[in-house]
mmCIF file of C-alpha atoms in Angstrom:
data_model
loop_
_atom_site.group_PDB
_atom_site.id
_atom_site.type_symbol
_atom_site.label_atom_id
_atom_site.label_comp_id
_atom_site.label_asym_id
_atom_site.label_seq_id
_atom_site.Cartn_x
_atom_site.Cartn_y
_atom_site.Cartn_z
ATOM 1 C CA MET U 29 21.399 72.943 90.355
ATOM 2 C CA LYS U 30 22.247 73.592 94.091
ATOM 3 C CA LYS U 31 24.372 70.842 94.663
ATOM 4 C CA LYS U 32 26.198 71.810 91.466
ATOM 5 C CA ARG U 33 26.931 75.053 92.638
ATOM 6 C CA SER U 34 28.055 73.709 95.958
ATOM 7 C CA LEU U 35 30.688 71.376 94.118
ATOM 8 C CA HIS U 36 31.578 74.523 92.161
ATOM 9 C CA PHE U 37 32.473 76.483 94.889
ATOM 10 C CA ALA U 38 34.164 73.667 96.784
ATOM 11 C CA ASP U 39 36.608 73.165 93.715
ATOM 12 C CA SER U 40 37.612 76.873 93.800
ATOM 13 C CA LEU U 41 40.586 78.346 94.855
ATOM 14 C CA TYR U 42 38.903 80.327 97.719
ATOM 15 C CA ALA U 43 37.103 77.159 99.270
ATOM 16 C CA ARG U 44 40.711 75.444 99.192
ATOM 17 C CA LEU U 45 42.734 78.076 100.937
ATOM 18 C CA PHE U 46 39.854 78.512 103.226
ATOM 19 C CA GLY U 47 39.738 74.998 104.227
ATOM 20 C CA VAL U 48 43.652 74.722 104.397
ATOM 21 C CA PHE U 49 43.620 77.726 106.933
ATOM 22 C CA LEU U 50 40.732 76.487 108.641
ATOM 23 C CA LEU U 51 42.176 72.756 109.110
ATOM 24 C CA ALA U 52 45.245 74.278 110.436
ATOM 25 C CA ILE U 53 43.788 76.382 112.842
ATOM 26 C CA VAL U 54 41.506 73.515 114.369
ATOM 27 C CA LEU U 55 44.411 71.244 114.576
ATOM 28 C CA ALA U 56 46.861 73.953 116.206
ATOM 29 C CA HIS U 57 44.144 74.367 118.690
ATOM 30 C CA LEU U 58 43.398 70.834 119.358
ATOM 31 C CA LEU U 59 46.973 70.095 120.120
ATOM 32 C CA ALA U 60 47.540 72.901 122.204
ATOM 33 C CA PHE U 61 44.403 71.504 124.372
ATOM 34 C CA VAL U 62 46.201 68.045 124.620
ATOM 35 C CA TRP U 63 49.181 69.522 125.525
ATOM 36 C CA PHE U 64 48.090 71.676 128.226
ATOM 37 C CA HIS U 65 45.578 68.982 129.461
ATOM 38 C CA HIS U 66 48.484 66.487 130.156
ATOM 39 C CA TYR U 67 51.336 68.780 131.025
ATOM 40 C CA GLY U 68 49.936 71.787 131.846
ATOM 41 C CA HIS U 69 48.538 71.036 135.631
ATOM 42 C CA PRO U 70 50.159 73.375 138.367
ATOM 43 C CA PRO U 71 52.589 71.718 140.870
ATOM 44 C CA PRO U 72 50.992 70.153 143.941
ATOM 45 C CA PRO U 73 51.135 72.456 147.155
ATOM 46 C CA PRO U 74 53.924 71.867 149.434
ATOM 47 C CA PRO U 75 53.637 69.614 152.492
ATOM 48 C CA PRO U 76 52.689 71.239 155.833
ATOM 49 C CA PRO U 77 55.722 72.016 158.312
ATOM 50 C CA PRO U 78 56.314 69.676 161.016
ATOM 51 C CA GLU U 79 55.017 71.706 163.652
ATOM 52 C CA ALA U 80 51.747 71.983 162.176
ATOM 53 C CA MET U 81 51.249 68.314 162.070
ATOM 54 C CA PHE U 82 49.856 67.766 165.689
ATOM 55 C CA GLU U 83 47.690 64.881 167.001
ATOM 56 C CA GLY U 84 44.066 65.452 166.465
ATOM 57 C CA ALA U 85 44.441 67.912 163.616
ATOM 58 C CA GLU U 86 42.284 67.354 160.521
ATOM 59 C CA ARG U 87 43.827 66.424 157.201
ATOM 60 C CA ARG U 88 42.488 67.555 154.391
ATOM 61 C CA PRO U 89 43.411 66.109 150.829
ATOM 62 C CA PRO U 90 44.891 68.493 148.541
ATOM 63 C CA PRO U 91 42.640 69.911 145.771
ATOM 64 C CA PRO U 92 41.907 68.338 142.545
ATOM 65 C CA PRO U 93 43.962 69.869 139.591
ATOM 66 C CA HIS U 94 42.228 72.224 137.601
ATOM 67 C CA HIS U 95 41.288 71.398 134.188
ATOM 68 C CA PRO U 96 40.331 74.166 132.022
ATOM 69 C CA PRO U 97 36.976 73.756 129.693
ATOM 70 C CA PHE U 98 37.536 73.016 126.416
ATOM 71 C CA TRP U 99 34.825 75.349 125.093
ATOM 72 C CA GLY U 100 35.606 78.172 127.212
ATOM 73 C CA GLY U 101 34.903 81.745 126.355
ATOM 74 C CA PRO U 102 38.689 82.612 125.445
ATOM 75 C CA PHE U 103 39.142 79.646 122.949
ATOM 76 C CA VAL U 104 35.901 80.352 121.413
ATOM 77 C CA PHE U 105 36.516 83.900 121.013
ATOM 78 C CA GLN U 106 40.162 82.986 119.742
ATOM 79 C CA LEU U 107 38.704 80.265 117.346
ATOM 80 C CA ILE U 108 36.493 82.658 115.585
ATOM 81 C CA THR U 109 38.700 85.625 115.385
ATOM 82 C CA LEU U 110 41.011 83.120 113.608
ATOM 83 C CA VAL U 111 38.406 81.922 111.351
ATOM 84 C CA GLY U 112 37.190 84.975 110.278
ATOM 85 C CA ALA U 113 40.955 85.824 109.584
ATOM 86 C CA ALA U 114 41.421 82.758 107.413
ATOM 87 C CA TRP U 115 38.157 83.706 105.591
ATOM 88 C CA ILE U 116 39.387 87.186 104.573
ATOM 89 C CA GLY U 117 42.846 85.887 103.945
ATOM 90 C CA ALA U 118 41.493 83.375 101.434
ATOM 91 C CA ARG U 119 39.256 85.829 99.874
ATOM 92 C CA LEU U 120 41.961 88.299 99.093
ATOM 93 C CA LEU U 121 44.413 85.574 98.140
ATOM 94 C CA ALA U 122 41.407 84.113 95.560
ATOM 95 C CA ARG U 123 39.965 87.429 94.400
ATOM 96 C CA PRO U 124 42.523 88.279 91.837
ATOM 97 C CA VAL U 125 42.530 84.718 90.064
ATOM 98 C CA GLN U 126 38.839 84.988 90.080
ATOM 99 C CA ARG U 127 38.844 88.465 88.484
ATOM 100 C CA LEU U 128 41.559 87.097 85.874
ATOM 101 C CA GLY U 129 39.599 83.956 85.081
ATOM 102 C CA ASP U 130 36.243 86.217 84.795
ATOM 103 C CA ALA U 131 38.136 88.598 82.406
ATOM 104 C CA ALA U 132 39.372 85.567 80.183
ATOM 105 C CA LEU U 133 35.887 84.176 79.866
ATOM 106 C CA SER U 134 34.144 87.320 78.683
ATOM 107 C CA LEU U 135 37.419 87.947 76.192
ATOM 108 C CA SER U 136 36.446 84.541 74.635
ATOM 109 C CA GLU U 137 32.985 85.458 74.245
ATOM 110 C CA ASP U 138 33.497 89.256 73.180
ATOM 111 C CA LEU U 139 36.805 90.781 71.856
ATOM 112 C CA ASP U 140 35.222 94.261 72.957
ATOM 113 C CA SER U 141 34.574 93.318 76.533
ATOM 114 C CA PRO U 142 35.994 95.885 78.739
ATOM 115 C CA PRO U 143 39.832 95.636 80.253
ATOM 116 C CA LEU U 144 40.768 94.257 83.523
ATOM 117 C CA PRO U 145 40.980 96.841 86.364
ATOM 118 C CA GLU U 146 44.549 97.143 86.964
ATOM 119 C CA THR U 147 44.299 97.106 90.836
ATOM 120 C CA GLY U 148 45.049 95.324 93.880
ATOM 121 C CA PRO U 149 48.550 94.071 94.991
ATOM 122 C CA ARG U 150 51.631 94.388 92.820
ATOM 123 C CA GLU U 151 51.250 90.732 91.516
ATOM 124 C CA ALA U 152 47.573 91.169 90.877
ATOM 125 C CA LYS U 153 48.563 94.610 88.949
ATOM 126 C CA ARG U 154 51.291 92.799 87.027
ATOM 127 C CA ALA U 155 49.062 89.759 85.741
ATOM 128 C CA ALA U 156 46.335 92.547 84.891
ATOM 129 C CA GLN U 157 48.633 94.481 82.953
ATOM 130 C CA ALA U 158 50.017 91.703 80.967
ATOM 131 C CA PHE U 159 46.309 90.515 80.465
ATOM 132 C CA ASN U 160 45.282 93.642 79.074
ATOM 133 C CA ARG U 161 48.306 93.778 76.985
ATOM 134 C CA MET U 162 47.364 90.289 75.247
ATOM 135 C CA ARG U 163 43.784 91.369 74.962
ATOM 136 C CA GLU U 164 44.344 94.473 72.855
ATOM 137 C CA ARG U 165 47.106 92.545 70.633
ATOM 138 C CA ILE U 166 44.224 89.841 70.081
ATOM 139 C CA ARG U 167 42.022 92.447 69.347
ATOM 140 C CA GLU U 168 44.378 93.966 66.699
ATOM 141 C CA GLN U 169 45.242 90.651 64.956
ATOM 142 C CA VAL U 170 41.495 90.082 64.543
ATOM 143 C CA GLN U 171 40.748 93.238 63.221
ATOM 144 C CA GLN U 172 43.574 93.305 60.745
ATOM 145 C CA ARG U 173 42.755 90.083 59.664
ATOM 146 C CA SER U 174 38.938 90.970 59.222
ATOM 147 C CA ARG U 175 40.169 93.912 57.218
ATOM 148 C CA MET U 176 42.376 92.209 54.872
ATOM 149 C CA LEU U 177 40.104 89.692 54.007
ATOM 150 C CA VAL U 178 37.374 92.082 53.443
ATOM 151 C CA ALA U 179 39.465 94.220 51.197
ATOM 152 C CA VAL U 180 40.639 91.399 49.128
ATOM 153 C CA SER U 181 37.051 90.135 48.974
ATOM 154 C CA HIS U 182 35.784 93.602 48.099
ATOM 155 C CA ASP U 183 38.672 94.349 45.399
ATOM 156 C CA LEU U 184 38.174 91.008 43.583
ATOM 157 C CA ARG U 185 34.444 91.645 42.788
ATOM 158 C CA THR U 186 35.517 94.391 40.359
ATOM 159 C CA PRO U 187 37.732 92.433 37.893
ATOM 160 C CA LEU U 188 35.424 89.393 38.408
ATOM 161 C CA SER U 189 32.353 91.138 37.396
ATOM 162 C CA ARG U 190 34.501 92.865 34.233
ATOM 163 C CA LEU U 191 35.302 89.411 33.106
ATOM 164 C CA LYS U 192 31.904 88.074 33.507
ATOM 165 C CA LEU U 193 30.689 90.553 30.991
ATOM 166 C CA ARG U 194 33.794 89.758 28.619
ATOM 167 C CA VAL U 195 32.724 86.032 28.806
ATOM 168 C CA GLU U 196 29.691 86.709 27.128
ATOM 169 C CA GLU U 197 31.382 87.611 23.877
ATOM 170 C CA ILE U 198 33.117 84.249 23.853
ATOM 171 C CA ASP U 199 31.938 82.475 20.551
ATOM 172 C CA ASN U 200 32.177 78.840 22.066
ATOM 173 C CA PRO U 201 28.890 78.302 23.658
ATOM 174 C CA GLN U 202 30.227 75.402 25.754
ATOM 175 C CA LEU U 203 33.574 77.205 26.922
ATOM 176 C CA ARG U 204 31.263 80.402 27.739
ATOM 177 C CA THR U 205 28.998 78.229 29.799
ATOM 178 C CA ARG U 206 31.884 76.674 31.794
ATOM 179 C CA MET U 207 33.676 80.222 32.351
ATOM 180 C CA ALA U 208 30.681 81.645 33.347
ATOM 181 C CA GLN U 209 29.786 78.772 36.038
ATOM 182 C CA ASP U 210 33.479 79.072 37.182
ATOM 183 C CA LEU U 211 33.069 82.774 37.699
ATOM 184 C CA GLY U 212 30.084 82.655 39.523
ATOM 185 C CA GLU U 213 31.428 80.207 41.991
ATOM 186 C CA MET U 214 34.149 82.605 42.667
ATOM 187 C CA ILE U 215 31.755 85.582 43.058
ATOM 188 C CA ALA U 216 29.577 83.324 45.553
ATOM 189 C CA MET U 217 32.563 82.357 47.480
ATOM 190 C CA LEU U 218 33.413 86.084 47.935
ATOM 191 C CA ASP U 219 29.806 86.754 48.824
ATOM 192 C CA SER U 220 29.859 84.056 51.474
ATOM 193 C CA THR U 221 33.501 84.957 52.766
ATOM 194 C CA LEU U 222 31.938 88.692 53.567
ATOM 195 C CA HIS U 223 28.947 87.003 54.870
ATOM 196 C CA TYR U 224 31.045 85.165 57.458
ATOM 197 C CA LEU U 225 33.108 88.172 58.604
ATOM 198 C CA HIS U 226 30.129 90.469 59.022
ATOM 199 C CA GLN U 227 28.556 87.583 61.024
ATOM 200 C CA GLU U 228 31.869 87.445 63.248
ATOM 201 C CA ARG U 229 31.927 91.154 63.753
ATOM 202 C CA ALA U 230 28.329 91.450 64.535
ATOM 203 C CA SER U 231 27.363 92.305 67.982
ATOM 204 C CA GLU U 232 23.538 91.550 68.844
ATOM 205 C CA PRO U 233 21.676 92.120 72.096
ATOM 206 C CA MET U 234 20.158 89.271 73.904
ATOM 207 C CA GLN U 235 16.522 88.948 74.151
ATOM 208 C CA TRP U 236 13.577 86.716 74.955
ATOM 209 C CA PHE U 237 12.657 84.661 71.728
ATOM 210 C CA ASP U 238 10.403 81.880 70.994
ATOM 211 C CA ILE U 239 12.320 79.250 69.198
ATOM 212 C CA LYS U 240 9.528 76.970 68.565
ATOM 213 C CA ALA U 241 7.908 79.672 66.291
ATOM 214 C CA LEU U 242 11.073 80.140 64.673
ATOM 215 C CA VAL U 243 11.368 76.551 63.849
ATOM 216 C CA ASP U 244 7.567 76.178 62.908
ATOM 217 C CA SER U 245 8.544 79.108 60.358
ATOM 218 C CA LEU U 246 11.306 77.823 58.626
ATOM 219 C CA ALA U 247 9.895 74.432 58.480
ATOM 220 C CA GLU U 248 6.835 76.031 56.784
ATOM 221 C CA ASP U 249 8.893 77.818 54.080
ATOM 222 C CA ALA U 250 10.869 74.662 53.309
ATOM 223 C CA CYS U 251 7.732 72.640 52.979
ATOM 224 C CA GLU U 252 6.320 75.401 50.499
ATOM 225 C CA ARG U 253 9.614 75.237 48.267
ATOM 226 C CA GLY U 254 8.689 71.385 47.959
ATOM 227 C CA ALA U 255 11.126 69.973 50.808
ATOM 228 C CA LYS U 256 9.850 67.613 53.808
ATOM 229 C CA VAL U 257 10.351 69.127 56.993
ATOM 230 C CA SER U 258 8.752 68.301 60.387
ATOM 231 C CA VAL U 259 8.765 69.444 63.844
ATOM 232 C CA GLU U 260 8.743 67.771 67.015
ATOM 233 C CA GLY U 261 8.950 68.434 70.621
ATOM 234 C CA HIS U 262 8.230 71.974 72.723
ATOM 235 C CA CYS U 263 10.399 74.752 74.528
ATOM 236 C CA ALA U 264 9.494 77.679 76.514
ATOM 237 C CA PRO U 265 11.297 81.011 75.436
ATOM 238 C CA LEU U 266 14.744 81.326 75.500
ATOM 239 C CA LYS U 267 17.229 84.630 76.027
ATOM 240 C CA VAL U 268 18.965 84.413 72.466
ATOM 241 C CA GLN U 269 20.399 86.761 69.612
ATOM 242 C CA PRO U 270 17.247 86.411 67.299
ATOM 243 C CA MET U 271 19.122 87.109 64.063
ATOM 244 C CA ALA U 272 22.216 85.054 64.521
ATOM 245 C CA LEU U 273 19.838 81.896 65.694
ATOM 246 C CA ARG U 274 18.016 82.230 62.590
ATOM 247 C CA SER U 275 21.157 82.352 60.460
ATOM 248 C CA CYS U 276 22.520 79.126 62.431
ATOM 249 C CA LEU U 277 19.296 77.316 61.827
ATOM 250 C CA ASN U 278 18.935 78.185 58.371
ATOM 251 C CA ASN U 279 22.449 76.968 57.664
ATOM 252 C CA LEU U 280 21.809 73.887 59.468
ATOM 253 C CA LEU U 281 18.580 73.333 57.468
ATOM 254 C CA ASP U 282 20.190 73.861 54.083
ATOM 255 C CA ASN U 283 22.988 71.721 54.873
ATOM 256 C CA ALA U 284 20.581 68.824 55.698
ATOM 257 C CA LEU U 285 18.455 69.445 52.836
ATOM 258 C CA ARG U 286 21.400 69.442 50.571
ATOM 259 C CA TYR U 287 22.326 65.714 51.364
ATOM 260 C CA ALA U 288 19.118 64.274 52.335
ATOM 261 C CA GLY U 289 15.283 64.222 51.078
ATOM 262 C CA ASP U 290 13.675 64.863 54.724
ATOM 263 C CA VAL U 291 14.525 67.058 57.816
ATOM 264 C CA CYS U 292 13.384 66.764 61.217
ATOM 265 C CA PHE U 293 13.503 69.490 63.741
ATOM 266 C CA GLU U 294 13.333 68.239 67.476
ATOM 267 C CA LEU U 295 13.021 70.678 70.656
ATOM 268 C CA ARG U 296 14.226 69.481 73.987
ATOM 269 C CA ASP U 297 13.952 71.739 76.792
ATOM 270 C CA SER U 298 15.686 70.395 80.159
ATOM 271 C CA GLY U 299 15.080 73.243 82.272
ATOM 272 C CA GLU U 300 19.070 74.132 81.874
ATOM 273 C CA GLU U 301 19.530 74.137 78.408
ATOM 274 C CA VAL U 302 17.410 73.937 75.205
ATOM 275 C CA GLN U 303 18.652 71.739 72.448
ATOM 276 C CA VAL U 304 17.427 71.972 68.591
ATOM 277 C CA ARG U 305 18.370 68.832 66.863
ATOM 278 C CA VAL U 306 18.249 68.891 62.939
ATOM 279 C CA ARG U 307 17.986 65.242 61.906
ATOM 280 C CA ASP U 308 18.530 63.650 58.535
ATOM 281 C CA HIS U 309 18.937 60.207 56.936
ATOM 282 C CA GLY U 310 21.066 60.968 54.454
ATOM 283 C CA PRO U 311 24.765 60.013 53.859
ATOM 284 C CA GLY U 312 26.008 61.213 57.251
ATOM 285 C CA ILE U 313 29.283 62.187 58.373
ATOM 286 C CA PRO U 314 32.099 60.168 59.423
ATOM 287 C CA ALA U 315 33.028 60.435 63.084
ATOM 288 C CA ASP U 316 36.747 61.511 62.525
ATOM 289 C CA MET U 317 35.367 64.492 60.455
ATOM 290 C CA ARG U 318 32.680 65.994 62.572
ATOM 291 C CA GLU U 319 34.853 68.753 63.790
ATOM 292 C CA GLN U 320 36.409 69.341 60.544
ATOM 293 C CA VAL U 321 33.206 70.059 58.958
ATOM 294 C CA PHE U 322 32.958 73.491 60.988
ATOM 295 C CA GLU U 323 36.616 74.601 59.583
ATOM 296 C CA PRO U 324 35.855 77.655 57.192
ATOM 297 C CA PHE U 325 35.784 76.210 53.313
ATOM 298 C CA PHE U 326 35.960 72.677 54.512
ATOM 299 C CA ARG U 327 33.696 70.203 52.508
ATOM 300 C CA LEU U 328 33.398 66.624 52.601
ATOM 301 C CA GLU U 329 33.456 66.243 48.844
ATOM 302 C CA GLY U 330 36.164 67.300 46.731
ATOM 303 C CA SER U 331 34.376 69.432 44.352
ATOM 304 C CA ARG U 332 33.738 72.929 44.712
ATOM 305 C CA ASN U 333 30.373 73.114 42.917
ATOM 306 C CA ARG U 334 27.901 75.180 44.777
ATOM 307 C CA ASN U 335 25.208 73.220 43.565
ATOM 308 C CA SER U 336 26.470 70.015 45.260
ATOM 309 C CA GLY U 337 27.843 71.383 48.306
ATOM 310 C CA GLY U 338 28.221 75.254 48.478
ATOM 311 C CA VAL U 339 31.714 76.902 49.494
ATOM 312 C CA GLY U 340 32.035 75.303 52.929
ATOM 313 C CA LEU U 341 31.259 78.090 55.228
ATOM 314 C CA GLY U 342 27.723 77.625 56.338
ATOM 315 C CA LEU U 343 28.684 75.307 59.165
ATOM 316 C CA ALA U 344 31.246 77.561 60.295
ATOM 317 C CA ILE U 345 28.928 80.461 60.427
ATOM 318 C CA ALA U 346 26.279 78.226 62.171
ATOM 319 C CA ARG U 347 28.729 77.394 65.083
ATOM 320 C CA GLU U 348 30.213 80.960 65.395
ATOM 321 C CA ALA U 349 26.809 82.211 65.725
ATOM 322 C CA ALA U 350 25.815 79.341 68.491
ATOM 323 C CA ARG U 351 28.799 80.216 70.359
ATOM 324 C CA ARG U 352 28.129 84.079 70.423
ATOM 325 C CA GLN U 353 25.064 83.152 72.271
ATOM 326 C CA GLY U 354 27.047 80.885 74.844
ATOM 327 C CA GLY U 355 25.973 77.737 73.147
ATOM 328 C CA ASP U 356 27.751 75.127 71.018
ATOM 329 C CA LEU U 357 26.994 72.836 67.829
ATOM 330 C CA ARG U 358 28.048 69.213 67.288
ATOM 331 C CA PHE U 359 27.378 66.592 65.081
ATOM 332 C CA GLU U 360 25.855 63.047 66.099
ATOM 333 C CA GLU U 361 25.089 59.957 64.031
ATOM 334 C CA THR U 362 21.379 59.436 63.369
ATOM 335 C CA PRO U 363 20.037 56.240 64.520
ATOM 336 C CA GLY U 364 19.406 54.393 61.311
ATOM 337 C CA GLY U 365 21.892 56.254 59.192
ATOM 338 C CA GLY U 366 22.448 59.927 58.662
ATOM 339 C CA ALA U 367 23.603 62.787 60.664
ATOM 340 C CA THR U 368 22.064 64.873 63.387
ATOM 341 C CA ALA U 369 23.027 68.410 64.140
ATOM 342 C CA VAL U 370 22.844 69.273 68.079
ATOM 343 C CA LEU U 371 22.409 72.966 68.807
ATOM 344 C CA SER U 372 22.800 73.291 72.485
ATOM 345 C CA LEU U 373 21.727 76.744 74.062
ATOM 346 C CA PRO U 374 21.848 77.265 77.759
ATOM 347 C CA ARG U 375 19.301 79.339 79.698
ATOM 348 C CA VAL U 376 21.334 82.092 81.141
#
């Protein structure tokens, strides 16, 4: 962990600026020292006058040239002063970029994150103002999209409910059954859309939670319904959003049971993150479609029969719930055939 933090710090803009400034200071001092060492000696003293040269006078050799010490007090003081100035300068230059990066990361995780303070130098203020305007436009567009979809989904329920009542008056039993099934699928799609939008807008606080207990509970409930679900591995409690995590694992379990006869939950705790792997031995997912399955309303098979595959929102809801907690969700191939959903949750 410490090694990763050191590498992360060394790759920062602050570390690079400070390193360049420090290298320039040290090289400048070394060149200055070499220059004065070779070319900065004082001139030799003039020879004594002829009248001073008398017989028997003691002749003393000229004093050796004076070489100032390399690590003298003035040099050390100057070096410390310039290194401190380089540290402060690099810090001041890197701070606005770091604040902008932190604000962008917070916005990607939560659209209701606070705006970026518009302080600092003129360039930093302009960047903060542009970022805050972009943040407001993104929030408005997302809210407008959600309001539009909620309104359309809600308004469509009324005529669909009336149609469902009128279908009962059709004399042809076969036609009545088909129309009732189509209307039921449309109502299920609307309900799933509303649930998906509600999950997107939900803001649940993080709290410590026993994931192993949740997985055991889901497996036990599925076994009571006649499914074959097992649990392997252990993990320590983790700080998560409990309702979002339950929704995510429920959707993964339902998706696995829909296409496979048995499912296995596997828990892996590496100390830095917890992985919940939902493994099945069904038909699997082609490698080129393992990202497409997370798109809303996307289904591998062409039909829209909710008895065979739902409406295509379960995996989108699951990944959205995982990413709201700082994690991610992906699919891998199960050894021997099938699909494995890998839910990764970091330890904050």
